[in-house]
Amino acid sequence: MQRLAPGMEMAFSERITRLKSSLIREILAAAQRPEVMSFAGGLPAEAMLPAVDWAELPASMGQYGMSEGEPALREAIAAQARALGVPCEASQVLIVSGSQQTLDLASKLFIDSGTEVLVEAPTYLAALQSFQLFGAQCLAVAQKADGPDLAALRAMLEQHAPAFAYLIPTFQNPSAVRYSEAKREAVADLLDEYGVTLLEDEPYRELVFDQGSARPIVSRLKRASWIYTGTVSKTLLPGLRVGYLIASADLFPYLLRLKQSADLHTNRIGQWQALQWLGSDHYQAHLGQLREFYRVRRDAMQAALTEHFSDLATWELPQGGLFFWLTLKQPLDTRTLLNRALAEDVVFMPGEPFFVEPDANPGYLRLNFSHVAAERMDEGLRRLAQVIRDAGALEAA
Ligand code: PMP
């Protein structure tokens, strides 16, 4: 059905009726005031954005480039993925404008109105936004501390035939869950058994605070098609807009053509800068500094949460990534807390939009620990806890 947008002469496409605004973008806009302590975004800490040198940028980088991406960067990414156990060649690597573009291209490749897509509950809200824009019917599988509920996953695959499964197995956004070895293996087996394509999204793999490391799920597949996507946004500079996808050979040609029709190619200047880092010793040193810096902030948040939230919520200590995921002991719609929190100069990310059915999943908060300085963490969380306590008292009254 075509619908006239209010005040517009134009008839938009049918999918525009499903276009949602991004709650997080709106919050970030409201949180621009310098006095606001933001636990909302997923941004790298300002202080940890590395200084980049553009002096050697060749003038030829201003010319159009190949849709696939810069050959040397594709080689570097393939080598890095092979080191993780992902069997691939540079010819399977497509450089994209941030891993967000992978989600868009995969949506265009697979989703018509009513197409089923399997996701974790909760999952990355901007992925839901993209899948739903194209008309996906998202099937949610509950997440446990070590990965998806396997019985629920099997039951879902028994009853449905999703076009693909979208998983974030390493320090998930928003839940910080890292799948165990056993769950990775079991999920790969199930996807193979039911012939379901896997879209594996790993922006946070390198932001790890313990010694744990686990091979990507795509590297364990024997039969199913796959797309593996990553980015330099969390480890280098999100402003570069450089990400990548690696796809099984049956999917790659389609993704390449979709990329061509979207934007011809990813910006070469950002690709050149990314290549100055990937695989280098100074990149390894930078990653080491990032992990140390974020671990200190994670620990500061853990201490402040223990102090102010022990009676209000439960959570796991994240071993990587950028987020704590809180479950309120007395669930309430956390979206209703935003304005009250903003009045106290704190902002956080409500949990509801990370679910396919937001209204059925009240009582979660995602708190980013990378952005607010360790010494302000305590005050920020004290204020947020008070907002929640006051709201709970109001509800009880
Ligand atoms: N996937 C996930 C799970 C994310 O958290 C993000 C960034 N918040 C992205 C994809 C997109 O990252 P980018 O486009 O900057 O690479």
Short mmCIF file of C-alpha atoms and ligand atoms in Angstrom, two decimals:
data_model
loop_
_atom_site.label_atom_id
_atom_site.label_comp_id
_atom_site.label_asym_id
_atom_site.label_seq_id
_atom_site.Cartn_x
_atom_site.Cartn_y
_atom_site.Cartn_z
CA MET A 1 0.00 0.00 0.00
CA GLN A 2 1.30 3.45 -0.86
CA ARG A 3 0.68 6.15 1.65
CA LEU A 4 1.03 9.92 1.28
CA ALA A 5 3.46 11.31 3.85
CA PRO A 6 1.89 14.11 5.90
CA GLY A 7 2.23 17.42 4.09
CA MET A 8 3.95 15.83 1.10
CA GLU A 9 2.77 15.57 -2.48
CA MET A 10 4.85 12.46 -3.05
CA ALA A 11 3.78 8.85 -2.69
CA PHE A 12 6.56 7.00 -0.88
CA SER A 13 7.43 3.35 -1.26
CA GLU A 14 5.46 0.81 0.72
CA ARG A 15 8.45 0.14 2.97
CA ILE A 16 8.50 3.73 4.26
CA THR A 17 5.47 2.89 6.40
CA ARG A 18 7.88 0.65 8.36
CA LEU A 19 10.65 3.23 8.71
CA LYS A 20 11.34 3.77 12.40
CA SER A 21 13.26 6.60 13.94
CA SER A 22 16.31 5.52 15.91
CA LEU A 23 15.72 6.15 19.58
CA ILE A 24 19.44 6.20 20.23
CA ARG A 25 20.11 8.95 17.68
CA GLU A 26 17.43 11.07 19.31
CA ILE A 27 18.91 10.51 22.76
CA LEU A 28 22.41 11.30 21.59
CA ALA A 29 21.12 14.55 20.12
CA ALA A 30 19.52 15.44 23.47
CA ALA A 31 22.73 14.50 25.29
CA GLN A 32 24.95 16.98 23.46
CA ARG A 33 25.02 19.37 26.44
CA PRO A 34 28.51 19.07 27.98
CA GLU A 35 27.17 18.58 31.53
CA VAL A 36 25.24 15.45 30.51
CA MET A 37 26.85 12.15 31.56
CA SER A 38 26.04 9.76 28.77
CA PHE A 39 25.88 6.02 29.32
CA ALA A 40 23.78 5.76 26.16
CA GLY A 41 25.99 5.48 23.09
CA GLY A 42 28.49 2.88 21.98
CA LEU A 43 31.21 5.37 21.23
CA PRO A 44 34.93 4.95 21.69
CA ALA A 45 36.29 7.22 24.43
CA GLU A 46 37.30 10.55 22.92
CA ALA A 47 40.72 10.29 24.58
CA MET A 48 41.37 6.94 22.87
CA LEU A 49 40.84 8.08 19.30
CA PRO A 50 44.35 7.67 17.90
CA ALA A 51 46.09 10.57 16.19
CA VAL A 52 46.21 9.76 12.50
CA ASP A 53 48.72 10.96 9.96
CA TRP A 54 47.47 11.94 6.52
CA ALA A 55 50.81 13.27 5.23
CA GLU A 56 51.53 10.25 3.04
CA LEU A 57 48.04 9.95 1.53
CA PRO A 58 48.61 9.45 -2.21
CA ALA A 59 46.74 11.93 -4.42
CA SER A 60 45.47 8.95 -6.45
CA MET A 61 43.20 8.02 -3.52
CA GLY A 62 40.97 10.89 -4.62
CA GLN A 63 40.06 8.94 -7.75
CA TYR A 64 37.19 6.44 -8.03
CA GLY A 65 38.16 2.98 -6.82
CA MET A 66 37.01 -0.60 -7.11
CA SER A 67 33.64 -1.60 -5.66
CA GLU A 68 35.29 -4.53 -3.88
CA GLY A 69 37.61 -2.20 -1.98
CA GLU A 70 41.36 -1.54 -1.97
CA PRO A 71 43.20 -4.75 -2.86
CA ALA A 72 45.83 -4.43 -0.12
CA LEU A 73 43.15 -3.85 2.52
CA ARG A 74 41.18 -6.88 1.31
CA GLU A 75 44.36 -8.97 1.58
CA ALA A 76 45.04 -7.70 5.11
CA ILE A 77 41.49 -8.46 6.25
CA ALA A 78 41.50 -11.93 4.69
CA ALA A 79 44.81 -12.70 6.45
CA GLN A 80 43.39 -11.51 9.79
CA ALA A 81 40.24 -13.62 9.30
CA ARG A 82 42.26 -16.72 8.35
CA ALA A 83 44.25 -16.27 11.56
CA LEU A 84 40.89 -16.54 13.40
CA GLY A 85 40.13 -19.75 11.55
CA VAL A 86 37.78 -18.30 8.90
CA PRO A 87 38.58 -20.09 5.65
CA CYS A 88 38.68 -17.30 3.05
CA GLU A 89 40.56 -15.55 0.27
CA ALA A 90 40.84 -11.81 -0.37
CA SER A 91 38.42 -12.34 -3.28
CA GLN A 92 35.65 -12.99 -0.71
CA VAL A 93 36.24 -9.69 1.13
CA LEU A 94 34.08 -6.65 0.38
CA ILE A 95 35.01 -3.35 2.02
CA VAL A 96 31.85 -1.59 3.20
CA SER A 97 30.92 1.81 4.64
CA GLY A 98 30.87 0.55 8.22
CA SER A 99 29.49 -2.85 9.17
CA GLN A 100 26.08 -1.18 9.27
CA GLN A 101 26.20 -1.35 5.47
CA THR A 102 26.58 -5.13 5.66
CA LEU A 103 23.23 -5.24 7.44
CA ASP A 104 21.68 -3.10 4.73
CA LEU A 105 23.13 -5.20 1.89
CA ALA A 106 22.11 -8.47 3.55
CA SER A 107 18.61 -7.06 4.05
CA LYS A 108 18.38 -6.18 0.37
CA LEU A 109 19.69 -9.59 -0.65
CA PHE A 110 17.35 -11.69 1.46
CA ILE A 111 14.32 -9.81 2.72
CA ASP A 112 10.93 -9.31 1.11
CA SER A 113 7.82 -8.38 3.00
CA GLY A 114 7.16 -11.29 5.39
CA THR A 115 10.58 -12.96 5.07
CA GLU A 116 11.56 -14.64 8.32
CA VAL A 117 14.88 -13.69 9.93
CA LEU A 118 16.20 -15.26 13.10
CA VAL A 119 17.68 -12.91 15.73
CA GLU A 120 18.82 -13.05 19.33
CA ALA A 121 16.62 -11.57 22.06
CA PRO A 122 17.82 -8.94 22.74
CA THR A 123 19.68 -7.89 19.58
CA TYR A 124 21.33 -4.84 18.03
CA LEU A 125 18.53 -2.34 17.50
CA ALA A 126 19.87 -0.87 14.25
CA ALA A 127 19.89 -4.37 12.75
CA LEU A 128 16.24 -4.78 13.71
CA GLN A 129 15.59 -1.38 12.16
CA SER A 130 17.16 -2.45 8.87
CA PHE A 131 15.58 -5.93 8.71
CA GLN A 132 12.14 -4.58 9.59
CA LEU A 133 12.36 -1.75 7.07
CA PHE A 134 12.61 -4.37 4.34
CA GLY A 135 9.64 -6.20 5.83
CA ALA A 136 11.30 -8.97 7.85
CA GLN A 137 9.32 -11.02 10.29
CA CYS A 138 11.95 -11.31 13.03
CA LEU A 139 11.97 -14.53 15.06
CA ALA A 140 13.64 -14.02 18.43
CA VAL A 141 15.57 -16.69 20.33
CA ALA A 142 16.18 -16.03 24.02
CA GLN A 143 19.77 -15.40 25.04
CA LYS A 144 21.38 -17.01 28.11
CA ALA A 145 24.65 -15.99 29.76
CA ASP A 146 26.66 -18.26 27.41
CA GLY A 147 24.67 -17.85 24.20
CA PRO A 148 21.28 -18.78 22.83
CA ASP A 149 18.86 -21.19 24.43
CA LEU A 150 19.59 -24.22 22.24
CA ALA A 151 16.24 -25.93 22.78
CA ALA A 152 14.46 -22.73 21.76
CA LEU A 153 16.74 -22.38 18.72
CA ARG A 154 16.06 -25.94 17.58
CA ALA A 155 12.33 -25.53 18.11
CA MET A 156 12.40 -22.33 16.06
CA LEU A 157 14.30 -23.99 13.20
CA GLU A 158 11.94 -26.95 13.33
CA GLN A 159 8.91 -24.71 12.79
CA HIS A 160 10.27 -21.93 10.56
CA ALA A 161 12.59 -21.46 7.59
CA PRO A 162 14.38 -18.16 8.23
CA ALA A 163 16.31 -16.65 5.30
CA PHE A 164 19.23 -16.12 7.65
CA ALA A 165 20.21 -16.00 11.31
CA TYR A 166 21.76 -12.77 12.57
CA LEU A 167 24.08 -13.40 15.53
CA ILE A 168 26.55 -11.26 17.52
CA PRO A 169 28.39 -14.00 19.44
CA THR A 170 31.29 -12.01 20.88
CA PHE A 171 30.39 -9.34 23.46
CA GLN A 172 26.96 -8.81 22.09
CA ASN A 173 25.38 -5.40 21.76
CA PRO A 174 23.45 -4.93 24.01
CA SER A 175 23.80 -7.91 26.39
CA ALA A 176 27.65 -8.27 26.44
CA VAL A 177 27.14 -12.05 26.13
CA ARG A 178 30.03 -14.07 24.71
CA TYR A 179 28.99 -17.48 23.41
CA SER A 180 30.82 -20.41 24.96
CA GLU A 181 32.83 -22.85 22.82
CA ALA A 182 30.09 -25.45 23.22
CA LYS A 183 27.33 -23.05 22.11
CA ARG A 184 29.35 -21.91 19.08
CA GLU A 185 29.78 -25.50 18.03
CA ALA A 186 26.13 -26.39 18.67
CA VAL A 187 24.82 -23.32 16.81
CA ALA A 188 27.02 -24.10 13.79
CA ASP A 189 25.73 -27.69 13.78
CA LEU A 190 22.11 -26.55 13.91
CA LEU A 191 22.54 -24.02 11.10
CA ASP A 192 24.21 -26.70 8.99
CA GLU A 193 21.50 -29.21 9.80
CA TYR A 194 18.69 -26.83 8.82
CA GLY A 195 20.60 -25.14 5.99
CA VAL A 196 20.23 -21.63 7.40
CA THR A 197 22.62 -18.87 6.26
CA LEU A 198 24.54 -17.19 9.07
CA LEU A 199 25.19 -13.45 9.30
CA GLU A 200 27.81 -13.11 12.08
CA ASP A 201 28.50 -9.57 13.30
CA GLU A 202 31.66 -8.98 15.34
CA PRO A 203 32.47 -5.33 16.02
CA TYR A 204 33.66 -6.00 19.58
CA ARG A 205 35.93 -9.05 19.22
CA GLU A 206 39.14 -7.09 19.85
CA LEU A 207 37.84 -5.25 22.93
CA VAL A 208 38.51 -8.13 25.30
CA PHE A 209 39.58 -7.91 28.96
CA ASP A 210 40.42 -11.52 29.75
CA GLN A 211 42.42 -14.20 27.98
CA GLY A 212 39.32 -15.77 26.45
CA SER A 213 39.15 -16.17 22.72
CA ALA A 214 36.84 -18.26 20.59
CA ARG A 215 36.76 -18.94 16.89
CA PRO A 216 33.96 -17.30 14.88
CA ILE A 217 30.93 -19.49 14.22
CA VAL A 218 31.29 -19.12 10.44
CA SER A 219 34.61 -20.99 10.70
CA ARG A 220 32.75 -24.02 12.12
CA LEU A 221 30.12 -24.31 9.38
CA LYS A 222 30.39 -27.21 6.98
CA ARG A 223 27.44 -26.61 4.71
CA ALA A 224 25.52 -23.40 5.40
CA SER A 225 26.27 -20.15 3.53
CA TRP A 226 27.66 -17.30 5.58
CA ILE A 227 28.54 -13.63 5.89
CA TYR A 228 31.05 -12.49 8.51
CA THR A 229 31.26 -8.75 9.20
CA GLY A 230 33.60 -6.51 11.17
CA THR A 231 34.64 -2.89 11.41
CA VAL A 232 37.41 -0.54 12.51
CA SER A 233 34.81 1.65 14.27
CA LYS A 234 35.39 0.36 17.79
CA THR A 235 39.16 -0.05 17.61
CA LEU A 236 40.29 2.84 15.40
CA LEU A 237 37.95 5.62 14.27
CA PRO A 238 34.21 5.27 13.63
CA GLY A 239 34.41 8.42 11.52
CA LEU A 240 36.47 6.57 8.91
CA ARG A 241 33.34 4.55 8.05
CA VAL A 242 35.36 1.49 7.13
CA GLY A 243 34.03 -1.98 7.72
CA TYR A 244 34.15 -5.24 5.84
CA LEU A 245 32.21 -8.32 5.06
CA ILE A 246 33.54 -11.72 4.08
CA ALA A 247 31.04 -13.99 2.35
CA SER A 248 30.86 -17.56 1.19
CA ALA A 249 31.50 -17.73 -2.57
CA ASP A 250 27.82 -18.32 -3.43
CA LEU A 251 26.75 -15.02 -1.82
CA PHE A 252 29.66 -12.73 -2.70
CA PRO A 253 28.70 -11.76 -6.31
CA TYR A 254 25.23 -10.62 -5.21
CA LEU A 255 26.58 -8.56 -2.31
CA LEU A 256 29.11 -6.94 -4.62
CA ARG A 257 26.41 -5.87 -7.08
CA LEU A 258 24.26 -4.53 -4.27
CA LYS A 259 27.26 -2.55 -3.01
CA GLN A 260 27.79 -1.12 -6.48
CA SER A 261 24.22 0.05 -6.71
CA ALA A 262 24.33 1.50 -3.17
CA ASP A 263 27.42 3.72 -3.36
CA LEU A 264 29.91 2.43 -6.02
CA HIS A 265 32.61 1.91 -3.40
CA THR A 266 33.65 2.70 0.18
CA ASN A 267 35.57 5.94 0.56
CA ARG A 268 39.19 5.31 -0.39
CA ILE A 269 40.65 7.87 1.98
CA GLY A 270 39.26 6.01 4.98
CA GLN A 271 40.38 2.70 3.49
CA TRP A 272 43.91 4.04 3.05
CA GLN A 273 44.03 5.15 6.69
CA ALA A 274 42.68 1.80 7.92
CA LEU A 275 45.42 0.07 5.96
CA GLN A 276 48.10 2.09 7.75
CA TRP A 277 46.98 0.33 10.95
CA LEU A 278 45.67 -3.16 10.24
CA GLY A 279 48.28 -5.82 10.82
CA SER A 280 50.88 -3.33 12.10
CA ASP A 281 52.77 -3.28 15.39
CA HIS A 282 51.42 0.16 16.23
CA TYR A 283 47.86 -1.22 15.82
CA GLN A 284 48.65 -4.03 18.27
CA ALA A 285 50.07 -1.45 20.70
CA HIS A 286 46.97 0.71 20.29
CA LEU A 287 44.68 -2.27 20.94
CA GLY A 288 46.65 -3.02 24.10
CA GLN A 289 46.13 0.55 25.32
CA LEU A 290 42.42 0.44 24.46
CA ARG A 291 41.86 -2.76 26.41
CA GLU A 292 43.63 -1.40 29.45
CA PHE A 293 41.77 1.93 29.32
CA TYR A 294 38.36 0.31 28.91
CA ARG A 295 39.05 -2.30 31.57
CA VAL A 296 39.66 0.49 34.08
CA ARG A 297 36.36 2.11 33.11
CA ARG A 298 34.55 -1.22 33.24
CA ASP A 299 35.89 -1.77 36.75
CA ALA A 300 34.84 1.73 37.80
CA MET A 301 31.32 1.04 36.54
CA GLN A 302 31.21 -2.32 38.28
CA ALA A 303 32.18 -0.62 41.57
CA ALA A 304 29.60 2.14 41.12
CA LEU A 305 26.87 -0.33 40.16
CA THR A 306 27.62 -2.49 43.18
CA GLU A 307 27.30 0.61 45.34
CA HIS A 308 24.10 2.05 43.84
CA PHE A 309 22.26 -0.71 41.97
CA SER A 310 22.60 -3.86 44.08
CA ASP A 311 19.04 -3.56 45.37
CA LEU A 312 17.64 -2.51 41.98
CA ALA A 313 19.10 -4.82 39.33
CA THR A 314 21.19 -7.83 38.43
CA TRP A 315 23.97 -7.98 35.83
CA GLU A 316 27.02 -9.96 34.69
CA LEU A 317 30.50 -8.46 34.60
CA PRO A 318 31.28 -8.00 30.88
CA GLN A 319 34.55 -9.60 29.76
CA GLY A 320 34.71 -7.37 26.69
CA GLY A 321 32.83 -4.91 24.52
CA LEU A 322 31.44 -1.61 25.74
CA PHE A 323 28.29 -2.39 27.73
CA PHE A 324 26.71 -3.54 30.96
CA TRP A 325 23.23 -5.02 30.57
CA LEU A 326 21.06 -4.57 33.64
CA THR A 327 17.91 -6.51 34.50
CA LEU A 328 15.70 -4.58 36.90
CA LYS A 329 14.37 -6.58 39.83
CA GLN A 330 11.08 -4.65 39.54
CA PRO A 331 10.53 -4.38 35.78
CA LEU A 332 9.19 -1.09 34.44
CA ASP A 333 9.21 0.50 31.00
CA THR A 334 12.65 2.11 31.07
CA ARG A 335 11.75 4.39 28.15
CA THR A 336 9.59 6.33 30.58
CA LEU A 337 12.70 7.09 32.67
CA LEU A 338 14.61 8.91 29.93
CA ASN A 339 13.26 12.40 30.42
CA ARG A 340 13.57 12.15 34.19
CA ALA A 341 17.17 10.99 33.80
CA LEU A 342 17.93 13.81 31.37
CA ALA A 343 16.60 16.28 33.92
CA GLU A 344 19.34 14.92 36.23
CA ASP A 345 21.91 15.25 33.42
CA VAL A 346 22.32 11.51 32.90
CA VAL A 347 21.30 9.51 29.89
CA PHE A 348 21.21 5.75 29.30
CA MET A 349 19.83 3.37 26.68
CA PRO A 350 16.48 1.76 27.48
CA GLY A 351 16.42 -1.98 26.83
CA GLU A 352 13.02 -2.28 25.14
CA PRO A 353 14.06 -1.25 21.58
CA PHE A 354 16.54 -4.16 21.47
CA PHE A 355 13.65 -6.59 21.40
CA VAL A 356 11.38 -7.56 18.50
CA GLU A 357 8.49 -6.96 20.89
CA PRO A 358 9.58 -3.98 22.98
CA ASP A 359 6.41 -3.71 25.06
CA ALA A 360 6.66 -7.35 26.13
CA ASN A 361 10.22 -6.85 27.43
CA PRO A 362 10.31 -4.06 30.01
CA GLY A 363 12.95 -3.67 32.66
CA TYR A 364 16.36 -3.72 30.97
CA LEU A 365 18.99 -0.99 30.63
CA ARG A 366 22.11 -0.88 28.50
CA LEU A 367 24.88 1.14 30.09
CA ASN A 368 27.97 2.08 28.12
CA PHE A 369 31.14 2.25 30.21
CA SER A 370 33.60 3.66 27.68
CA HIS A 371 32.46 7.26 27.48
CA VAL A 372 32.08 8.74 30.98
CA ALA A 373 35.32 9.33 32.89
CA ALA A 374 35.92 6.88 35.76
CA GLU A 375 35.77 9.67 38.37
CA ARG A 376 32.27 10.80 37.23
CA MET A 377 30.89 7.27 36.93
CA ASP A 378 29.85 7.08 40.59
CA GLU A 379 27.91 10.34 40.55
CA GLY A 380 26.22 9.51 37.24
CA LEU A 381 25.07 6.09 38.40
CA ARG A 382 24.00 7.42 41.79
CA ARG A 383 21.67 9.83 39.99
CA LEU A 384 20.37 7.17 37.61
CA ALA A 385 19.66 4.79 40.50
CA GLN A 386 17.70 7.54 42.22
CA VAL A 387 15.60 8.13 39.08
CA ILE A 388 14.74 4.42 38.98
CA ARG A 389 13.99 4.29 42.70
CA ASP A 390 11.68 7.30 42.44
CA ALA A 391 9.88 5.81 39.44
CA GLY A 392 9.44 2.48 41.27
CA ALA A 393 8.01 4.29 44.29
CA LEU A 394 5.60 6.19 42.03
CA GLU A 395 4.44 2.94 40.40
CA ALA A 396 3.95 1.30 43.77
CA ALA A 397 1.98 4.29 45.07
N1 PMP B 1 26.87 -4.09 14.56
C1 PMP B 1 26.84 -3.90 15.87
C2 PMP B 1 26.48 -5.04 16.76
C3 PMP B 1 27.17 -2.66 16.42
O1 PMP B 1 27.13 -2.50 17.75
C4 PMP B 1 27.51 -1.60 15.55
C5 PMP B 1 27.86 -0.21 16.06
N2 PMP B 1 27.19 0.22 17.17
C6 PMP B 1 27.52 -1.84 14.18
C7 PMP B 1 27.20 -3.10 13.71
C8 PMP B 1 27.83 -0.78 13.15
O2 PMP B 1 29.13 -0.32 13.24
P1 PMP B 1 29.84 0.48 12.08
O3 PMP B 1 28.83 0.72 11.00
O4 PMP B 1 30.33 1.74 12.69
O5 PMP B 1 30.93 -0.40 11.59
#
